[in-house]
Amino acid sequence: MRRPPLSPKLAGLGTTIFAEMSALAVETGAINLGQGFPDEDGPVEVADAAIAAIRGGVNQYPPGPGIGELRIAIANHQARFWGMAVDPGTEVLVTAGATEAVAAAVLALCDPGDEIIAFEPTYDSYTAVAAMAGARLRPVTLTPPAYDANIDALEGLVTERTRLVLLNSPHNPTGKVFTVPELEAIARVCVDHDLIAVTDEVYEHLVFDGEHRPLATFPGMADRTLTISSAGKTFSFTGWKIGWVCGSEELVTAVRTAKQFITYVNGAPFQPAIAVGLGLGDDFYTQLAKTLQHKRDVLCDGLRTAGFDVFVPQGTYFATVDIRSVGGDDGLAFCRELPKRCGVVAIPSSVFYEDPATGRHLVRFAFCKRTEVLTEAAERLALLAR
Ligand SMILES: Cc1ncc(COP(=O)(O)O)c(C=O)c1O
């Protein structure tokens, strides 16, 4: 008998729920609060810089680590916002979004049988890329409403196979921003057990309550942390897929070794444009968070009026609700029905857990949309309360 086409190591990964839900939104004409992408373009000067680059002939393979101008802009950004000293020559790598940075890091650092500890719910690519590397994701569950990081549980999962702690803060889908004491404790576990940390900080500028602090800035972490971020969320150009990773030369070289055989390079004309974006003044960054905070509040008010128990996020694009307060308990069935019931699409949070039963009653809504779209969505969701 012929072998099935999909390798068993990818069995069960299937099509992402985002594809299914986005297709459902198109099919039903529903407002798509599923996938996290803005419905407005980012800064015009950044878009203009990309257009100028294309017109100016910046259309061939850029250098492997990314163009110098962007690597310098990334290093300056790390120093300006987080006080991190990063050498743009050896300690920065430009990637095809944060997703590739995480994938290349995991593929470069993990051997089959290795274990990666991450707080769940997890961004969905983590489990998939662990599987591609033959590694295993070991989750520590964050439980609403407080989503406190259980450090004893984290430390309890460390074995001789543990290779990485993969930390996402601000955290998708919960919207949690890890606190300084939590980050201190995570750093201590990494140092005590000689673990490498990979941090996904794509929402670093989208914080409304609390404070973002990169794990790499904690004692003992600078040389054992790969800090990942992306232009997608900060500049509202998610489709450009310009991301980056910063860390020690040794770690960044390892990631580059994997990246060069995945995409080799990416996004030539977008790289100088993102360098322009990273140089924008402080008011751009302040306004970005302020505008999004208002959108969060519009959506969360609407969700509460519709009868949901809402876990108000401290950052990111996303708010999570408990659907039991509106008489449901199966988020997947609920989300498949929601477009027909009231013309809105959301994502069942169960897909972000190792055991889907853990997040069965939770559903995630994105608020990175124009305020009038969120207001309309809130009106539609209010139908659930009638
Ligand atoms: C936690 C997290 N990491 C990475 C990404 C993707 O980043 P990029 O588009 O830069 O690959 C997302 C997008 O939703 C995300 O939520």
mmCIF file of C-alpha atoms and ligand atoms in Angstrom:
data_model
loop_
_atom_site.group_PDB
_atom_site.id
_atom_site.type_symbol
_atom_site.label_atom_id
_atom_site.label_comp_id
_atom_site.label_asym_id
_atom_site.label_seq_id
_atom_site.Cartn_x
_atom_site.Cartn_y
_atom_site.Cartn_z
ATOM 1 C CA MET A 1 0.000 0.000 0.000
ATOM 2 C CA ARG A 2 1.211 3.508 -0.828
ATOM 3 C CA ARG A 3 2.353 5.578 2.109
ATOM 4 C CA PRO A 4 0.013 8.504 2.892
ATOM 5 C CA PRO A 5 1.487 11.768 1.543
ATOM 6 C CA LEU A 6 1.670 13.578 4.885
ATOM 7 C CA SER A 7 4.561 12.573 7.103
ATOM 8 C CA PRO A 8 3.292 11.097 10.383
ATOM 9 C CA LYS A 9 5.223 13.781 12.251
ATOM 10 C CA LEU A 10 2.737 16.325 10.879
ATOM 11 C CA ALA A 11 -0.321 14.119 11.407
ATOM 12 C CA GLY A 12 -3.149 15.952 13.098
ATOM 13 C CA LEU A 13 -1.939 19.432 12.186
ATOM 14 C CA GLY A 14 -4.450 19.771 9.321
ATOM 15 C CA THR A 15 -5.540 23.146 7.936
ATOM 16 C CA THR A 16 -5.275 26.039 10.327
ATOM 17 C CA ILE A 17 -8.469 27.151 11.966
ATOM 18 C CA PHE A 18 -7.702 30.666 10.664
ATOM 19 C CA ALA A 19 -8.063 29.466 7.073
ATOM 20 C CA GLU A 20 -11.330 27.717 7.896
ATOM 21 C CA MET A 21 -12.781 30.693 9.732
ATOM 22 C CA SER A 22 -11.595 33.280 7.184
ATOM 23 C CA ALA A 23 -13.221 31.200 4.418
ATOM 24 C CA LEU A 24 -16.408 31.085 6.480
ATOM 25 C CA ALA A 25 -16.311 34.883 6.833
ATOM 26 C CA VAL A 26 -16.024 35.295 3.044
ATOM 27 C CA GLU A 27 -18.750 32.729 2.389
ATOM 28 C CA THR A 28 -21.244 34.278 4.823
ATOM 29 C CA GLY A 29 -20.240 37.953 4.525
ATOM 30 C CA ALA A 30 -19.596 37.999 8.285
ATOM 31 C CA ILE A 31 -17.287 40.489 10.043
ATOM 32 C CA ASN A 32 -13.997 38.651 10.443
ATOM 33 C CA LEU A 33 -12.700 39.048 13.987
ATOM 34 C CA GLY A 34 -10.829 35.754 13.595
ATOM 35 C CA GLN A 35 -7.362 36.187 12.181
ATOM 36 C CA GLY A 36 -5.252 39.014 13.625
ATOM 37 C CA PHE A 37 -4.614 41.457 10.832
ATOM 38 C CA PRO A 38 -5.522 45.164 10.715
ATOM 39 C CA ASP A 39 -8.014 46.458 8.146
ATOM 40 C CA GLU A 40 -6.080 49.706 7.673
ATOM 41 C CA ASP A 41 -2.609 50.318 6.270
ATOM 42 C CA GLY A 42 0.293 51.424 8.403
ATOM 43 C CA PRO A 43 2.248 54.708 8.179
ATOM 44 C CA VAL A 44 2.253 56.298 4.734
ATOM 45 C CA GLU A 45 5.973 57.158 4.905
ATOM 46 C CA VAL A 46 6.738 53.464 5.384
ATOM 47 C CA ALA A 47 4.534 52.472 2.430
ATOM 48 C CA ASP A 48 6.133 55.235 0.336
ATOM 49 C CA ALA A 49 9.615 53.959 1.201
ATOM 50 C CA ALA A 50 8.668 50.469 -0.055
ATOM 51 C CA ILE A 51 7.239 51.891 -3.280
ATOM 52 C CA ALA A 52 10.386 53.998 -3.778
ATOM 53 C CA ALA A 53 12.543 50.922 -3.173
ATOM 54 C CA ILE A 54 10.659 48.900 -5.802
ATOM 55 C CA ARG A 55 10.849 51.816 -8.273
ATOM 56 C CA GLY A 56 14.508 52.286 -7.363
ATOM 57 C CA GLY A 57 15.416 48.717 -8.281
ATOM 58 C CA VAL A 58 15.668 47.138 -4.812
ATOM 59 C CA ASN A 59 14.193 43.943 -6.205
ATOM 60 C CA GLN A 60 16.896 41.277 -6.112
ATOM 61 C CA TYR A 61 18.099 39.010 -3.324
ATOM 62 C CA PRO A 62 19.186 41.108 -0.354
ATOM 63 C CA PRO A 63 22.179 39.995 1.776
ATOM 64 C CA GLY A 64 21.587 36.807 3.825
ATOM 65 C CA PRO A 65 21.398 38.482 7.250
ATOM 66 C CA GLY A 66 19.220 41.338 5.884
ATOM 67 C CA ILE A 67 20.304 44.739 4.549
ATOM 68 C CA GLY A 68 22.704 46.663 6.763
ATOM 69 C CA GLU A 69 20.356 49.646 7.045
ATOM 70 C CA LEU A 70 17.594 47.497 8.545
ATOM 71 C CA ARG A 71 19.925 45.606 10.876
ATOM 72 C CA ILE A 72 21.211 48.939 12.208
ATOM 73 C CA ALA A 73 17.627 50.182 12.613
ATOM 74 C CA ILE A 74 16.726 47.008 14.550
ATOM 75 C CA ALA A 75 19.769 47.364 16.827
ATOM 76 C CA ASN A 76 18.882 51.040 17.431
ATOM 77 C CA HIS A 77 15.294 50.041 18.207
ATOM 78 C CA GLN A 78 16.427 47.460 20.785
ATOM 79 C CA ALA A 79 18.653 50.083 22.437
ATOM 80 C CA ARG A 80 16.069 52.877 22.293
ATOM 81 C CA PHE A 81 13.110 50.988 23.734
ATOM 82 C CA TRP A 82 14.635 48.219 25.823
ATOM 83 C CA GLY A 83 18.178 49.342 26.621
ATOM 84 C CA MET A 84 19.617 46.294 24.855
ATOM 85 C CA ALA A 85 23.063 46.470 23.226
ATOM 86 C CA VAL A 86 22.994 44.448 20.004
ATOM 87 C CA ASP A 87 25.718 44.406 17.339
ATOM 88 C CA PRO A 88 23.972 44.908 13.964
ATOM 89 C CA GLY A 89 26.854 43.166 12.224
ATOM 90 C CA THR A 90 26.696 39.829 14.026
ATOM 91 C CA GLU A 91 23.760 39.764 16.413
ATOM 92 C CA VAL A 92 20.780 40.593 14.178
ATOM 93 C CA LEU A 93 19.133 38.474 11.497
ATOM 94 C CA VAL A 94 16.214 39.569 9.307
ATOM 95 C CA THR A 95 13.629 36.829 8.748
ATOM 96 C CA ALA A 96 10.393 36.205 6.865
ATOM 97 C CA GLY A 97 8.280 37.374 9.782
ATOM 98 C CA ALA A 98 8.489 36.228 13.364
ATOM 99 C CA THR A 99 7.023 32.908 12.263
ATOM 100 C CA GLU A 100 10.124 32.042 10.272
ATOM 101 C CA ALA A 101 12.354 33.328 13.059
ATOM 102 C CA VAL A 102 10.687 30.940 15.537
ATOM 103 C CA ALA A 103 10.770 28.086 13.009
ATOM 104 C CA ALA A 104 14.431 28.610 12.107
ATOM 105 C CA ALA A 105 15.366 28.900 15.798
ATOM 106 C CA VAL A 106 13.582 25.670 16.709
ATOM 107 C CA LEU A 107 14.948 23.791 13.678
ATOM 108 C CA ALA A 108 18.459 25.090 14.332
ATOM 109 C CA LEU A 109 18.550 24.411 18.057
ATOM 110 C CA CYS A 110 16.465 21.281 18.589
ATOM 111 C CA ASP A 111 17.225 17.639 17.873
ATOM 112 C CA PRO A 112 14.612 14.903 17.604
ATOM 113 C CA GLY A 113 13.417 14.016 21.092
ATOM 114 C CA ASP A 114 14.203 17.439 22.557
ATOM 115 C CA GLU A 115 11.574 19.238 24.558
ATOM 116 C CA ILE A 116 10.394 22.839 24.401
ATOM 117 C CA ILE A 117 8.505 24.370 27.301
ATOM 118 C CA ALA A 118 5.939 27.044 26.491
ATOM 119 C CA PHE A 119 2.979 28.623 28.231
ATOM 120 C CA GLU A 120 -0.282 27.518 26.681
ATOM 121 C CA PRO A 121 -2.526 28.542 25.022
ATOM 122 C CA THR A 122 0.261 28.850 22.416
ATOM 123 C CA TYR A 123 0.441 30.609 19.078
ATOM 124 C CA ASP A 124 -0.389 27.759 16.718
ATOM 125 C CA SER A 125 2.883 27.620 14.774
ATOM 126 C CA TYR A 126 4.848 26.584 17.887
ATOM 127 C CA THR A 127 3.426 23.065 18.119
ATOM 128 C CA ALA A 128 3.729 22.599 14.358
ATOM 129 C CA VAL A 129 7.348 23.677 14.143
ATOM 130 C CA ALA A 130 8.274 21.596 17.194
ATOM 131 C CA ALA A 131 6.771 18.619 15.350
ATOM 132 C CA MET A 132 8.763 19.448 12.194
ATOM 133 C CA ALA A 133 11.941 19.422 14.286
ATOM 134 C CA GLY A 134 10.939 16.090 15.867
ATOM 135 C CA ALA A 135 10.777 17.920 19.195
ATOM 136 C CA ARG A 136 7.934 18.012 21.674
ATOM 137 C CA LEU A 137 6.169 21.019 23.120
ATOM 138 C CA ARG A 138 5.520 20.699 26.869
ATOM 139 C CA PRO A 139 2.844 23.210 27.900
ATOM 140 C CA VAL A 140 2.344 25.084 31.160
ATOM 141 C CA THR A 141 -1.265 26.259 31.226
ATOM 142 C CA LEU A 142 -2.230 29.887 31.842
ATOM 143 C CA THR A 143 -5.696 29.921 33.388
ATOM 144 C CA PRO A 144 -8.114 32.863 33.188
ATOM 145 C CA PRO A 145 -9.004 35.259 34.651
ATOM 146 C CA ALA A 146 -5.537 35.990 36.145
ATOM 147 C CA TYR A 147 -3.393 33.932 33.742
ATOM 148 C CA ASP A 148 -0.658 33.806 36.432
ATOM 149 C CA ALA A 149 2.510 32.041 35.260
ATOM 150 C CA ASN A 150 2.930 28.871 37.334
ATOM 151 C CA ILE A 151 6.703 28.824 37.755
ATOM 152 C CA ASP A 152 6.695 25.613 39.829
ATOM 153 C CA ALA A 153 4.880 23.873 36.971
ATOM 154 C CA LEU A 154 7.411 25.305 34.512
ATOM 155 C CA GLU A 155 10.351 24.093 36.559
ATOM 156 C CA GLY A 156 8.633 20.737 37.110
ATOM 157 C CA LEU A 157 8.637 20.131 33.350
ATOM 158 C CA VAL A 158 12.405 20.567 32.995
ATOM 159 C CA THR A 159 14.124 17.286 32.115
ATOM 160 C CA GLU A 160 17.494 16.436 30.580
ATOM 161 C CA ARG A 161 15.705 16.642 27.185
ATOM 162 C CA THR A 162 14.588 20.234 27.720
ATOM 163 C CA ARG A 163 16.282 22.476 25.185
ATOM 164 C CA LEU A 164 14.247 25.672 25.042
ATOM 165 C CA VAL A 165 11.813 27.835 26.887
ATOM 166 C CA LEU A 166 9.672 29.514 24.228
ATOM 167 C CA LEU A 167 8.070 32.606 25.740
ATOM 168 C CA ASN A 168 5.522 34.831 24.052
ATOM 169 C CA SER A 169 4.903 38.159 25.826
ATOM 170 C CA PRO A 170 2.677 40.111 25.252
ATOM 171 C CA HIS A 171 0.868 36.832 24.804
ATOM 172 C CA ASN A 172 -1.445 35.676 22.036
ATOM 173 C CA PRO A 173 -4.245 34.640 22.529
ATOM 174 C CA THR A 174 -4.680 35.683 26.195
ATOM 175 C CA GLY A 175 -3.425 39.277 25.914
ATOM 176 C CA LYS A 176 -1.356 38.692 29.068
ATOM 177 C CA VAL A 177 1.778 40.787 29.589
ATOM 178 C CA PHE A 178 4.173 38.780 31.764
ATOM 179 C CA THR A 179 5.067 40.689 34.957
ATOM 180 C CA VAL A 180 8.589 41.548 36.069
ATOM 181 C CA PRO A 181 8.496 38.989 38.955
ATOM 182 C CA GLU A 182 7.294 36.315 36.492
ATOM 183 C CA LEU A 183 10.064 37.178 34.029
ATOM 184 C CA GLU A 184 12.626 37.137 36.846
ATOM 185 C CA ALA A 185 11.453 33.679 37.864
ATOM 186 C CA ILE A 186 11.492 32.374 34.262
ATOM 187 C CA ALA A 187 15.007 33.771 33.836
ATOM 188 C CA ARG A 188 16.111 32.016 37.023
ATOM 189 C CA VAL A 189 14.779 28.666 35.751
ATOM 190 C CA CYS A 190 16.643 29.168 32.444
ATOM 191 C CA VAL A 191 19.889 30.046 34.216
ATOM 192 C CA ASP A 192 19.625 27.284 36.852
ATOM 193 C CA HIS A 193 18.981 24.598 34.226
ATOM 194 C CA ASP A 194 21.185 26.095 31.523
ATOM 195 C CA LEU A 195 18.320 26.488 29.032
ATOM 196 C CA ILE A 196 18.096 28.687 25.958
ATOM 197 C CA ALA A 197 15.130 31.068 25.770
ATOM 198 C CA VAL A 198 13.403 32.021 22.550
ATOM 199 C CA THR A 199 11.075 34.985 23.027
ATOM 200 C CA ASP A 200 8.335 36.023 20.640
ATOM 201 C CA GLU A 201 7.730 39.735 21.234
ATOM 202 C CA VAL A 202 5.704 40.661 18.157
ATOM 203 C CA TYR A 203 3.250 42.642 20.318
ATOM 204 C CA GLU A 204 6.027 44.540 22.150
ATOM 205 C CA HIS A 205 4.486 47.926 21.278
ATOM 206 C CA LEU A 206 0.862 46.892 21.764
ATOM 207 C CA VAL A 207 0.623 47.133 25.549
ATOM 208 C CA PHE A 208 -2.204 48.954 27.345
ATOM 209 C CA ASP A 209 -1.779 47.883 30.979
ATOM 210 C CA GLY A 210 1.475 46.729 32.534
ATOM 211 C CA GLU A 211 4.888 47.036 30.937
ATOM 212 C CA HIS A 212 6.745 45.012 28.334
ATOM 213 C CA ARG A 213 10.240 43.930 29.339
ATOM 214 C CA PRO A 214 12.297 41.622 27.094
ATOM 215 C CA LEU A 215 13.424 38.444 28.903
ATOM 216 C CA ALA A 216 16.916 38.999 27.457
ATOM 217 C CA THR A 217 17.354 42.030 29.741
ATOM 218 C CA PHE A 218 17.120 39.939 32.937
ATOM 219 C CA PRO A 219 20.278 38.767 34.745
ATOM 220 C CA GLY A 220 22.070 35.902 33.014
ATOM 221 C CA MET A 221 19.780 36.004 29.956
ATOM 222 C CA ALA A 222 21.565 38.181 27.361
ATOM 223 C CA ASP A 223 23.725 35.352 26.024
ATOM 224 C CA ARG A 224 21.113 32.616 26.248
ATOM 225 C CA THR A 225 18.133 34.389 24.655
ATOM 226 C CA LEU A 226 16.994 34.806 21.082
ATOM 227 C CA THR A 227 14.685 37.823 20.992
ATOM 228 C CA ILE A 228 12.233 37.735 18.102
ATOM 229 C CA SER A 229 9.930 40.414 16.792
ATOM 230 C CA SER A 230 8.316 41.551 13.594
ATOM 231 C CA ALA A 231 7.224 44.628 11.676
ATOM 232 C CA GLY A 232 3.817 43.104 10.965
ATOM 233 C CA LYS A 233 2.001 44.193 14.110
ATOM 234 C CA THR A 234 3.974 47.356 14.912
ATOM 235 C CA PHE A 235 3.516 48.880 11.463
ATOM 236 C CA SER A 236 0.248 47.191 10.430
ATOM 237 C CA PHE A 237 1.873 45.566 7.404
ATOM 238 C CA THR A 238 1.365 41.922 8.346
ATOM 239 C CA GLY A 239 1.558 40.820 4.708
ATOM 240 C CA TRP A 240 5.108 42.071 4.256
ATOM 241 C CA LYS A 241 6.503 39.381 6.557
ATOM 242 C CA ILE A 242 9.569 41.227 7.779
ATOM 243 C CA GLY A 243 10.713 39.890 11.133
ATOM 244 C CA TRP A 244 13.958 39.653 13.006
ATOM 245 C CA VAL A 245 15.887 37.850 15.664
ATOM 246 C CA CYS A 246 18.540 39.305 17.978
ATOM 247 C CA GLY A 247 20.906 37.433 20.258
ATOM 248 C CA SER A 248 24.499 36.384 20.789
ATOM 249 C CA GLU A 249 26.555 35.840 17.643
ATOM 250 C CA GLU A 250 26.644 32.105 18.339
ATOM 251 C CA LEU A 251 22.864 31.769 18.640
ATOM 252 C CA VAL A 252 22.077 34.097 15.725
ATOM 253 C CA THR A 253 24.549 32.225 13.509
ATOM 254 C CA ALA A 254 22.727 28.989 14.351
ATOM 255 C CA VAL A 255 19.385 30.507 13.336
ATOM 256 C CA ARG A 256 20.898 31.928 10.146
ATOM 257 C CA THR A 257 22.203 28.491 9.239
ATOM 258 C CA ALA A 258 18.639 27.166 9.250
ATOM 259 C CA LYS A 259 17.074 30.291 7.697
ATOM 260 C CA GLN A 260 19.382 30.269 4.687
ATOM 261 C CA PHE A 261 17.941 26.916 3.618
ATOM 262 C CA ILE A 262 14.329 27.807 4.345
ATOM 263 C CA THR A 263 13.826 31.141 2.573
ATOM 264 C CA TYR A 264 17.486 32.165 2.055
ATOM 265 C CA VAL A 265 16.429 35.837 2.132
ATOM 266 C CA ASN A 266 13.161 37.785 2.081
ATOM 267 C CA GLY A 267 11.333 40.984 1.226
ATOM 268 C CA ALA A 268 14.094 43.104 -0.404
ATOM 269 C CA PRO A 269 12.082 46.320 -0.983
ATOM 270 C CA PHE A 270 10.289 46.053 2.348
ATOM 271 C CA GLN A 271 13.524 45.994 4.315
ATOM 272 C CA PRO A 272 14.521 49.657 3.773
ATOM 273 C CA ALA A 273 10.880 50.630 4.369
ATOM 274 C CA ILE A 274 10.811 48.939 7.764
ATOM 275 C CA ALA A 275 14.105 50.679 8.606
ATOM 276 C CA VAL A 276 12.192 53.949 8.050
ATOM 277 C CA GLY A 277 9.371 52.700 10.284
ATOM 278 C CA LEU A 278 11.687 51.741 13.138
ATOM 279 C CA GLY A 279 13.065 55.278 13.080
ATOM 280 C CA LEU A 280 9.632 56.926 13.552
ATOM 281 C CA GLY A 281 9.255 59.221 16.559
ATOM 282 C CA ASP A 282 7.936 58.202 19.966
ATOM 283 C CA ASP A 283 4.494 59.679 19.217
ATOM 284 C CA PHE A 284 3.933 57.062 16.515
ATOM 285 C CA TYR A 285 4.472 54.260 19.033
ATOM 286 C CA THR A 286 2.415 55.962 21.766
ATOM 287 C CA GLN A 287 -0.466 56.653 19.407
ATOM 288 C CA LEU A 288 -0.425 53.075 18.097
ATOM 289 C CA ALA A 289 -1.035 51.647 21.572
ATOM 290 C CA LYS A 290 -3.573 54.364 22.462
ATOM 291 C CA THR A 291 -5.638 53.786 19.325
ATOM 292 C CA LEU A 292 -5.624 50.037 19.823
ATOM 293 C CA GLN A 293 -6.542 50.383 23.497
ATOM 294 C CA HIS A 294 -9.654 52.309 22.466
ATOM 295 C CA LYS A 295 -10.527 49.511 20.007
ATOM 296 C CA ARG A 296 -10.022 46.950 22.773
ATOM 297 C CA ASP A 297 -12.449 48.856 24.965
ATOM 298 C CA VAL A 298 -15.077 49.131 22.216
ATOM 299 C CA LEU A 299 -14.942 45.396 21.552
ATOM 300 C CA CYS A 300 -14.812 44.357 25.219
ATOM 301 C CA ASP A 301 -17.819 46.578 26.034
ATOM 302 C CA GLY A 302 -19.689 44.993 23.121
ATOM 303 C CA LEU A 303 -18.794 41.488 24.242
ATOM 304 C CA ARG A 304 -19.948 42.222 27.789
ATOM 305 C CA THR A 305 -23.238 43.660 26.518
ATOM 306 C CA ALA A 306 -23.710 40.474 24.502
ATOM 307 C CA GLY A 307 -23.482 38.543 27.780
ATOM 308 C CA PHE A 308 -19.971 37.109 27.618
ATOM 309 C CA ASP A 309 -17.554 36.836 30.538
ATOM 310 C CA VAL A 310 -14.694 38.887 29.099
ATOM 311 C CA PHE A 311 -11.024 38.539 30.083
ATOM 312 C CA VAL A 312 -9.768 42.031 29.282
ATOM 313 C CA PRO A 313 -6.333 41.805 27.630
ATOM 314 C CA GLN A 314 -3.371 43.905 28.793
ATOM 315 C CA GLY A 315 -1.901 43.935 25.287
ATOM 316 C CA THR A 316 -2.015 42.406 21.757
ATOM 317 C CA TYR A 317 -4.834 42.358 19.211
ATOM 318 C CA PHE A 318 -7.072 39.859 21.031
ATOM 319 C CA ALA A 319 -9.749 39.478 23.700
ATOM 320 C CA THR A 320 -10.873 36.112 25.070
ATOM 321 C CA VAL A 321 -14.348 35.309 26.365
ATOM 322 C CA ASP A 322 -15.924 32.429 28.264
ATOM 323 C CA ILE A 323 -18.923 31.306 26.209
ATOM 324 C CA ARG A 324 -20.557 29.447 29.091
ATOM 325 C CA SER A 325 -22.058 32.760 30.171
ATOM 326 C CA VAL A 326 -24.075 32.826 26.924
ATOM 327 C CA GLY A 327 -25.139 29.202 27.168
ATOM 328 C CA GLY A 328 -22.467 27.479 25.080
ATOM 329 C CA ASP A 329 -19.615 25.222 26.099
ATOM 330 C CA ASP A 330 -18.052 24.045 22.827
ATOM 331 C CA GLY A 331 -16.086 26.937 21.294
ATOM 332 C CA LEU A 332 -15.487 25.180 17.976
ATOM 333 C CA ALA A 333 -19.193 24.506 17.396
ATOM 334 C CA PHE A 334 -19.992 28.004 18.671
ATOM 335 C CA CYS A 335 -17.565 29.656 16.202
ATOM 336 C CA ARG A 336 -18.851 27.582 13.284
ATOM 337 C CA GLU A 337 -22.394 28.741 14.126
ATOM 338 C CA LEU A 338 -21.611 32.370 15.001
ATOM 339 C CA PRO A 339 -21.591 33.763 11.409
ATOM 340 C CA LYS A 340 -25.082 32.350 10.845
ATOM 341 C CA ARG A 341 -26.366 33.470 14.235
ATOM 342 C CA CYS A 342 -25.113 37.049 14.089
ATOM 343 C CA GLY A 343 -22.648 37.646 11.244
ATOM 344 C CA VAL A 344 -19.372 37.626 13.189
ATOM 345 C CA VAL A 345 -16.373 35.290 12.945
ATOM 346 C CA ALA A 346 -14.139 34.420 15.921
ATOM 347 C CA ILE A 347 -11.586 31.707 16.740
ATOM 348 C CA PRO A 348 -12.147 28.819 19.168
ATOM 349 C CA SER A 349 -9.298 28.992 21.671
ATOM 350 C CA SER A 350 -9.254 25.180 22.016
ATOM 351 C CA VAL A 351 -6.899 25.103 19.000
ATOM 352 C CA PHE A 352 -4.235 26.820 21.102
ATOM 353 C CA TYR A 353 -4.093 24.058 23.750
ATOM 354 C CA GLU A 354 -2.359 20.673 23.710
ATOM 355 C CA ASP A 355 -5.561 19.143 25.041
ATOM 356 C CA PRO A 356 -8.380 21.034 23.274
ATOM 357 C CA ALA A 357 -10.673 20.234 26.210
ATOM 358 C CA THR A 358 -8.700 22.708 28.370
ATOM 359 C CA GLY A 359 -9.828 25.676 26.283
ATOM 360 C CA ARG A 360 -13.117 24.237 25.023
ATOM 361 C CA HIS A 361 -15.250 27.020 26.529
ATOM 362 C CA LEU A 362 -12.999 29.897 25.388
ATOM 363 C CA VAL A 363 -13.244 31.972 22.209
ATOM 364 C CA ARG A 364 -10.904 34.666 20.885
ATOM 365 C CA PHE A 365 -11.972 37.872 19.122
ATOM 366 C CA ALA A 366 -9.550 40.250 17.320
ATOM 367 C CA PHE A 367 -10.001 44.005 17.792
ATOM 368 C CA CYS A 368 -7.355 45.262 15.312
ATOM 369 C CA LYS A 369 -10.146 46.596 13.067
ATOM 370 C CA ARG A 370 -11.586 50.024 12.308
ATOM 371 C CA THR A 371 -13.729 51.331 15.180
ATOM 372 C CA GLU A 372 -16.853 51.421 13.000
ATOM 373 C CA VAL A 373 -16.331 47.727 12.156
ATOM 374 C CA LEU A 374 -16.006 46.900 15.864
ATOM 375 C CA THR A 375 -19.118 48.936 16.665
ATOM 376 C CA GLU A 376 -21.057 47.076 13.989
ATOM 377 C CA ALA A 377 -19.699 43.741 15.292
ATOM 378 C CA ALA A 378 -20.779 44.716 18.822
ATOM 379 C CA GLU A 379 -24.303 45.485 17.562
ATOM 380 C CA ARG A 380 -24.468 42.132 15.811
ATOM 381 C CA LEU A 381 -23.147 40.266 18.861
ATOM 382 C CA ALA A 382 -25.837 41.966 20.986
ATOM 383 C CA LEU A 383 -28.333 39.770 19.093
ATOM 384 C CA LEU A 384 -27.006 36.865 21.193
ATOM 385 C CA ALA A 385 -28.370 38.512 24.321
ATOM 386 C CA ARG A 386 -31.903 38.754 22.908
HETATM 387 C C1 LIG B 1 2.527 35.388 18.921
HETATM 388 C C2 LIG B 1 2.703 35.581 17.460
HETATM 389 N N1 LIG B 1 3.888 35.322 16.897
HETATM 390 C C3 LIG B 1 4.099 35.486 15.575
HETATM 391 C C4 LIG B 1 3.087 35.926 14.755
HETATM 392 C C5 LIG B 1 3.328 36.076 13.292
HETATM 393 O O1 LIG B 1 4.255 37.039 13.041
HETATM 394 P P1 LIG B 1 4.743 37.265 11.537
HETATM 395 O O2 LIG B 1 3.564 37.646 10.725
HETATM 396 O O3 LIG B 1 5.752 38.330 11.679
HETATM 397 O O4 LIG B 1 5.316 35.966 11.084
HETATM 398 C C6 LIG B 1 1.833 36.201 15.298
HETATM 399 C C7 LIG B 1 0.717 36.630 14.405
HETATM 400 O O5 LIG B 1 -0.425 36.522 14.723
HETATM 401 C C8 LIG B 1 1.636 36.023 16.679
HETATM 402 O O6 LIG B 1 0.458 36.265 17.231
#
